[in-house]
mmCIF file of C-alpha atoms in Angstrom:
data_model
loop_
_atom_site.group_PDB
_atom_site.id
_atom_site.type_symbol
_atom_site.label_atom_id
_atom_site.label_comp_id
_atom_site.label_asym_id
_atom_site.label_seq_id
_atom_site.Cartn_x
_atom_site.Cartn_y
_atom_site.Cartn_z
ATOM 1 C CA UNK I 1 126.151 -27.570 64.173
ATOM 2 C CA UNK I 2 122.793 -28.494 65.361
ATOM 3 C CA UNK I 3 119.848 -25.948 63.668
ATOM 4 C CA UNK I 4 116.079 -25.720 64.009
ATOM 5 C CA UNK I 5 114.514 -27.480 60.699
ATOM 6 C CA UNK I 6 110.709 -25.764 59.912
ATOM 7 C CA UNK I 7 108.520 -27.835 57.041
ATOM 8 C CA UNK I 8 107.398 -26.900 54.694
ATOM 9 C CA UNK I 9 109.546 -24.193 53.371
ATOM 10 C CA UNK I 10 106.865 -22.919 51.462
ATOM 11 C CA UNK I 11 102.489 -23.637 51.876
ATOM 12 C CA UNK I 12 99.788 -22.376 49.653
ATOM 13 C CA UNK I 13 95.866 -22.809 51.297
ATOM 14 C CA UNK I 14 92.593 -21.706 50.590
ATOM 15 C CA UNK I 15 90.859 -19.144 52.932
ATOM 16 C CA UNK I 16 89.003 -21.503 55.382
ATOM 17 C CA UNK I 17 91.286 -24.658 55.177
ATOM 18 C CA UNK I 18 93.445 -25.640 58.257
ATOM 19 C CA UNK I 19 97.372 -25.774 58.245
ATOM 20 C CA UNK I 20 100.263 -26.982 60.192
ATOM 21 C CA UNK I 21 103.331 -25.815 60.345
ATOM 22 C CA UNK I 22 106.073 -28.384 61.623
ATOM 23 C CA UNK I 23 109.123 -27.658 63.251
ATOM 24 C CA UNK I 24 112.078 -29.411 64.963
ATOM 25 C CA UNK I 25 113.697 -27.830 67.331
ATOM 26 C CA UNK I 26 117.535 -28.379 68.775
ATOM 27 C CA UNK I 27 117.355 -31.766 70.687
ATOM 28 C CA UNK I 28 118.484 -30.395 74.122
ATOM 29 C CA UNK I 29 116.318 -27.543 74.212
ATOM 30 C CA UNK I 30 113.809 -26.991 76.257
ATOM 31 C CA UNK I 31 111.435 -23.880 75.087
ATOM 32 C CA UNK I 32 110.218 -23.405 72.325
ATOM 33 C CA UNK I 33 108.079 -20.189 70.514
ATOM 34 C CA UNK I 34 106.711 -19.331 67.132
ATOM 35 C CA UNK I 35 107.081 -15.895 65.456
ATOM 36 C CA UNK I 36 105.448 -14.676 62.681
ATOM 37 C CA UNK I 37 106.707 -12.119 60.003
ATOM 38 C CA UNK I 38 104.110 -10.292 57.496
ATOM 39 C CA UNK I 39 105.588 -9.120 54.360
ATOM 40 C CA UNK I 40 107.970 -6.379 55.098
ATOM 41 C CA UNK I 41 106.670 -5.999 58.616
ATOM 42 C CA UNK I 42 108.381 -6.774 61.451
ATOM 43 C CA UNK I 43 108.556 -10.204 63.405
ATOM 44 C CA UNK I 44 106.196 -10.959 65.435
ATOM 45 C CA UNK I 45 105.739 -12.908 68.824
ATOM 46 C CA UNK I 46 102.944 -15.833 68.603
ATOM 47 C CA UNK I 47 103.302 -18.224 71.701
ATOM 48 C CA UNK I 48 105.674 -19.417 74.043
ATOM 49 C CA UNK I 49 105.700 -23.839 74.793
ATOM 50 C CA UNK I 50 107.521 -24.874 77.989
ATOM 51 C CA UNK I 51 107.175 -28.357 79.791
ATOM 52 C CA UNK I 52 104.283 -29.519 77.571
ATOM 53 C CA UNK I 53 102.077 -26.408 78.156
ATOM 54 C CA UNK I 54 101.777 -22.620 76.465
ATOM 55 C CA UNK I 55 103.595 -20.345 78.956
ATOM 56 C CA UNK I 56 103.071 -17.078 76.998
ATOM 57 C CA UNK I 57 101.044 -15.764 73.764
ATOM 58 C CA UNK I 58 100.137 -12.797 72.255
ATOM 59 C CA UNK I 59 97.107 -11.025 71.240
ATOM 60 C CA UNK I 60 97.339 -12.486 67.421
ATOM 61 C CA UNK I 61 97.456 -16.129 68.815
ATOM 62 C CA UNK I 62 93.506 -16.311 69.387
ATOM 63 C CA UNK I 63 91.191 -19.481 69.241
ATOM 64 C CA UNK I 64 92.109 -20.291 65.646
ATOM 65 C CA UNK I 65 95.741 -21.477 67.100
ATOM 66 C CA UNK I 66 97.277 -24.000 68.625
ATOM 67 C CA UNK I 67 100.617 -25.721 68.945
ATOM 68 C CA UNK I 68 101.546 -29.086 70.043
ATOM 69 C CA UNK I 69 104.213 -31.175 70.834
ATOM 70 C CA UNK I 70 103.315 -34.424 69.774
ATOM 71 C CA UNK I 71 106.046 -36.721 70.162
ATOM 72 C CA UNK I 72 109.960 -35.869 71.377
ATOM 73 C CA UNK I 73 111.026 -34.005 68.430
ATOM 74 C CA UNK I 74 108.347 -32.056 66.710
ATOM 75 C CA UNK I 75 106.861 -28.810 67.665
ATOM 76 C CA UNK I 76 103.722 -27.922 65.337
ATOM 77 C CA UNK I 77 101.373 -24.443 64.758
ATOM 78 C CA UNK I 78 98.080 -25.143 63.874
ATOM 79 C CA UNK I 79 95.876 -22.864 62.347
ATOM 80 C CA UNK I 80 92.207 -23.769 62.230
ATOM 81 C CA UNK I 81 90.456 -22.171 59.939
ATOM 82 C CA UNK I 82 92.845 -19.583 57.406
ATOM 83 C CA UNK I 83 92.275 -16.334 57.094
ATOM 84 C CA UNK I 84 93.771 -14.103 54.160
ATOM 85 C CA UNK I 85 95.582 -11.854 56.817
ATOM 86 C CA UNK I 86 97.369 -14.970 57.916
ATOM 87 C CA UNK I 87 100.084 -15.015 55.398
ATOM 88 C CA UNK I 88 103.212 -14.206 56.417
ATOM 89 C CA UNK I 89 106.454 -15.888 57.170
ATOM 90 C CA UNK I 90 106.321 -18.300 60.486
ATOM 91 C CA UNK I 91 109.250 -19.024 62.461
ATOM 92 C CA UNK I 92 109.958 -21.683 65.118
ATOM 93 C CA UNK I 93 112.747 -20.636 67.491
ATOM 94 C CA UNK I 94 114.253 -22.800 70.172
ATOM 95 C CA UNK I 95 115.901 -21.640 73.188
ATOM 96 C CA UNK I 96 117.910 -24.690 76.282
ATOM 97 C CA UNK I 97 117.620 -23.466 79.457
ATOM 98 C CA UNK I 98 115.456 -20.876 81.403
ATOM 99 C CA UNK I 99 118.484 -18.342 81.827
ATOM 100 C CA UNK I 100 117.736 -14.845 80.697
ATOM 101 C CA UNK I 101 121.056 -14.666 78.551
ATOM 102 C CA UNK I 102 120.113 -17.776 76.458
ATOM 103 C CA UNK I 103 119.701 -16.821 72.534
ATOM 104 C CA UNK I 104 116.762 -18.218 71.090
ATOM 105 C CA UNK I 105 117.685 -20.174 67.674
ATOM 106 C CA UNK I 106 115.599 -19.438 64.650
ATOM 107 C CA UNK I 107 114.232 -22.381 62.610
ATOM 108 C CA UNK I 108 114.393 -20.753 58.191
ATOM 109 C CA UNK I 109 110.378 -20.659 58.206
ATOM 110 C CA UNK I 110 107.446 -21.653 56.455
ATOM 111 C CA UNK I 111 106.286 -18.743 54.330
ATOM 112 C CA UNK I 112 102.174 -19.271 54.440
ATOM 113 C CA UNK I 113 100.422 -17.678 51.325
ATOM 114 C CA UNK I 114 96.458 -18.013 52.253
ATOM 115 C CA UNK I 115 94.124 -17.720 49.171
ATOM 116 C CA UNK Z 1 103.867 0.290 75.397
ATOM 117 C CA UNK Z 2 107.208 -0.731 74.709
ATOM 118 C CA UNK Z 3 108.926 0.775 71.433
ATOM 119 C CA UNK Z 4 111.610 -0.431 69.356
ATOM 120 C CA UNK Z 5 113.066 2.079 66.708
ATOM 121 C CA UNK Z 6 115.333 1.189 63.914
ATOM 122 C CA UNK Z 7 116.455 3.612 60.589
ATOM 123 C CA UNK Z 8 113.873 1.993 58.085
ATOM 124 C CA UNK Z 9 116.019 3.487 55.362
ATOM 125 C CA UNK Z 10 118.336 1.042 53.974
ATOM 126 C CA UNK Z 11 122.040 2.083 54.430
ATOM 127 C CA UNK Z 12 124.740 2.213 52.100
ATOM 128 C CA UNK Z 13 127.890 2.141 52.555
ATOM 129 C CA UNK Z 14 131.426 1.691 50.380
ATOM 130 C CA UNK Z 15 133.191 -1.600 51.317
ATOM 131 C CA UNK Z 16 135.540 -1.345 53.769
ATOM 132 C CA UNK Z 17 133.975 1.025 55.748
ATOM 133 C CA UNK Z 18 132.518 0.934 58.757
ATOM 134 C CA UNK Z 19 128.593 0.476 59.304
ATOM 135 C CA UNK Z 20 126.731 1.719 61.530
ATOM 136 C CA UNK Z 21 122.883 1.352 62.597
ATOM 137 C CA UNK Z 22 120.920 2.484 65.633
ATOM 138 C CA UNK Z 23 118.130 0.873 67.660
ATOM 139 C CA UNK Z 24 116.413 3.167 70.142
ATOM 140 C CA UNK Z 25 113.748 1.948 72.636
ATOM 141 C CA UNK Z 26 111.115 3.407 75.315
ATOM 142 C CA UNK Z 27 109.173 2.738 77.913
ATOM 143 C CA UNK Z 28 111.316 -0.114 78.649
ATOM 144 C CA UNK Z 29 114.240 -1.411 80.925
ATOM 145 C CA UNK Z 30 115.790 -4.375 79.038
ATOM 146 C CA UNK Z 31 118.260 -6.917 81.126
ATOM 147 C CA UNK Z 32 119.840 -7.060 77.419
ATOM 148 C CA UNK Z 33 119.591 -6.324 73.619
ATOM 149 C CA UNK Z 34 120.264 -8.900 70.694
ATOM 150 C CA UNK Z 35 121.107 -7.815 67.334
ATOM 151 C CA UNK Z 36 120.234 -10.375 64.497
ATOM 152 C CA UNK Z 37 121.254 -10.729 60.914
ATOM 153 C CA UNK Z 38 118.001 -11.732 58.074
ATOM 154 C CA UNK Z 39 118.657 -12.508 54.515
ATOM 155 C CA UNK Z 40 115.221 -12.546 52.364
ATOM 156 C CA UNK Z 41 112.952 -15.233 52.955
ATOM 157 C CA UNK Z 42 115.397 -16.833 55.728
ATOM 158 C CA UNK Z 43 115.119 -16.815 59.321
ATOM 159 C CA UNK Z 44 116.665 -14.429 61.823
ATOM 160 C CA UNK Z 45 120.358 -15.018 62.578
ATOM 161 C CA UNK Z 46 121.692 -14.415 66.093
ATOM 162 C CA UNK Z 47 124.926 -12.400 65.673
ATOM 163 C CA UNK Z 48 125.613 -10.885 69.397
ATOM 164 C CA UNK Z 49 123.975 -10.381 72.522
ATOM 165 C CA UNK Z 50 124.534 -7.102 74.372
ATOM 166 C CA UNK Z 51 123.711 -7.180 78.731
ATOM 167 C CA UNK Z 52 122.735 -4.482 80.594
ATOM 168 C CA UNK Z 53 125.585 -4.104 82.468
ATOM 169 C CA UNK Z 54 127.737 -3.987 79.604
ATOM 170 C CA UNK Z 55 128.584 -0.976 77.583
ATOM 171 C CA UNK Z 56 130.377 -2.685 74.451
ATOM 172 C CA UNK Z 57 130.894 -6.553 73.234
ATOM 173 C CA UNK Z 58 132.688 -6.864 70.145
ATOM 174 C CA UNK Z 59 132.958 -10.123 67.940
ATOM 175 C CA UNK Z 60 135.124 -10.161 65.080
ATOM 176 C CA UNK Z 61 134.533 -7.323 62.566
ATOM 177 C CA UNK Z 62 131.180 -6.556 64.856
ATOM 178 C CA UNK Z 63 130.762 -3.977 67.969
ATOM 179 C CA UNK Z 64 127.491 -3.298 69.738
ATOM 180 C CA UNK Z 65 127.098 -0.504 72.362
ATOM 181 C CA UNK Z 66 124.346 -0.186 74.644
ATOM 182 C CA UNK Z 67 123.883 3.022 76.379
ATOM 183 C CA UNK Z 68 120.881 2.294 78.953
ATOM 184 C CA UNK Z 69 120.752 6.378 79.913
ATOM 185 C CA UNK Z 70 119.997 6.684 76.295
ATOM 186 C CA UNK Z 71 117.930 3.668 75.490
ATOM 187 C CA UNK Z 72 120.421 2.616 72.430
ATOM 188 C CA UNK Z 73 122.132 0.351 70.974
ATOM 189 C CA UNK Z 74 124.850 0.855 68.311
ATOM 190 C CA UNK Z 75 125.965 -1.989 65.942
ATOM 191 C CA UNK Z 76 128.988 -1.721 64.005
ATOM 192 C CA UNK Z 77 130.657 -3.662 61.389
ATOM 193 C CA UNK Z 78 134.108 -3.024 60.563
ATOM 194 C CA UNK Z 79 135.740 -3.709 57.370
ATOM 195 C CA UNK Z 80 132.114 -3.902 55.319
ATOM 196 C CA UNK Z 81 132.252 -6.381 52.951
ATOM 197 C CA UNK Z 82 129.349 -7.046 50.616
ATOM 198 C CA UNK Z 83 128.475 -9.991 51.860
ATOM 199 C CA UNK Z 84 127.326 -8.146 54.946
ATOM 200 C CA UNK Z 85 124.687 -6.956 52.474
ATOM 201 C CA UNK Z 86 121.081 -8.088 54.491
ATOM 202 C CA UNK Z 87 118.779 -6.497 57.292
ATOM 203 C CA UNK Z 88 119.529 -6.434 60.718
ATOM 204 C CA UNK Z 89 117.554 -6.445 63.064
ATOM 205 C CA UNK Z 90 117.924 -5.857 67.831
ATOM 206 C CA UNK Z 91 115.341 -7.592 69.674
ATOM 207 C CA UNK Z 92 114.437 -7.074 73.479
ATOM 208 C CA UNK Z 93 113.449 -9.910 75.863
ATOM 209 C CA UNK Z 94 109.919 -9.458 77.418
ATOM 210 C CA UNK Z 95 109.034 -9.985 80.961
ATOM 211 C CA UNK Z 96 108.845 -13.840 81.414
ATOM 212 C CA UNK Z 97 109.627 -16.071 79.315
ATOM 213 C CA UNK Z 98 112.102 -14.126 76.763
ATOM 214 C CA UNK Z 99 110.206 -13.779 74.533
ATOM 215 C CA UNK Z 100 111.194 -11.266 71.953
ATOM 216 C CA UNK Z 101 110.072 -8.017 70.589
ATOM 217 C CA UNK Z 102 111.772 -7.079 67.702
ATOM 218 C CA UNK Z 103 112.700 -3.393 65.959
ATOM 219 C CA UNK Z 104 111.454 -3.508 61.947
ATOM 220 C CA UNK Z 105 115.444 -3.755 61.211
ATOM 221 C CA UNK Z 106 117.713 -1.737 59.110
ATOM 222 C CA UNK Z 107 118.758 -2.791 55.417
ATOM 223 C CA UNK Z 108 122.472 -2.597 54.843
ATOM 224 C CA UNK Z 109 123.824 -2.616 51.058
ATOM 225 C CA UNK Z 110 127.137 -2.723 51.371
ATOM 226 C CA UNK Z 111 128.885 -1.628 47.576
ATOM 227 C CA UNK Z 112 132.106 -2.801 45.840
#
């Protein structure tokens, strides 16, 4: 059965440094989001990535984010410039088609432990 | 703003009986409700996906109920086993795009 792969499963940084977060969604899908998940808090939506363009973000993805699709497969998070609140668990999900009753597929994460 | 509410006490319950947690919402009018299942350190698991329109969907040993009057959503599991032992968490769609807001989830520890 096809599944959303996330590297790497685990990333330790220093406050400051810049990190990416790679992800592969299903091939056939179409949109694609991050999530993030602070230690015992709940998930959280980051940004929405339809058609080669953001289509949706919250109020935590500010200037220090940024995803990309760089080539057919990948789907990456960037995060500029680490701060220590931005450890947490990230999660890629992938979703096919634009119909409102399409589950979104959840990638295992990267847990991101800033220092 | 919207709310999601789940039980953030964990749950136990004697195998073989049934389970059941509660997700209440407000200020909201979802077109549907998912329910997820999340072992530590893993990534949420989609286990069944509830319309608006629908009062009950069942799936195996699971049943979700979604009373829009009420603004909840039951999920049952049938049977407990304790390998039904993780958190669970329903998620609403937002606006455009579908993207998700999620309750905190419910921990279920299921005994022998």
């Amino acid at each position: 059965e096809p599944e959303v792969t996330q590297t790497p499963s685990h990333q330790v940084t220093q406050m400051g440094q810049e990190v990416i977060l790679r992800c592969v969604p299903i091939s056939n899908h179409l949109y694609f989001y991050w999530y993030r998940q602070i230690l015992g808090q709940k998930v959280e939506f980051l940004v929405s990535f339809y058609n080669n363009e953001i289509s949706e973000k919250s109020e935590i993805f500010d200037d220090q984010f940024s995803v990309e699709r760089p080539d057919g497969s990948n789907f990456t998070l960037k995060i500029r410039s680490t701060k220590l609140e931005d450890s947490a668990m990230y999660f890629c999900a992938s979703r096919m088609t634009s119909g409102s009753f399409e589950t979104q597929y959840f990638g295992p994460g990267t847990r991101l432990l800033v220092l | 703003s919207q709310k999601i509410e789940q039980n953030s006490e964990a749950l136990n319950i004697q195998e073989g009986k049934t389970a059941t947690l509660t997700c209440n919402y407000t200020n909201y009018s979802p077109a549907y409700l998912q329910w997820y299942r999340q072992d530590p350190g893993r990534g949420p698991v989609f286990l069944l996906l509830i319309r608006e329109n629908e009062k009950e969907k069942r799936k195996e040993r699971l049943k979700v109920t979604f009373d829009t009057t009420l603004k909840q959503s039951l999920f049952h599991i049938t049977a407990s086993q304790p390998a039904d032992s993780a958190t669970y968490l329903c998620a609403l769609p937002m606006d455009s795009n579908y993207q998700l807001i999620w309750g905190a989830g419910t921990k279920l520890i299921i005994k022998p």
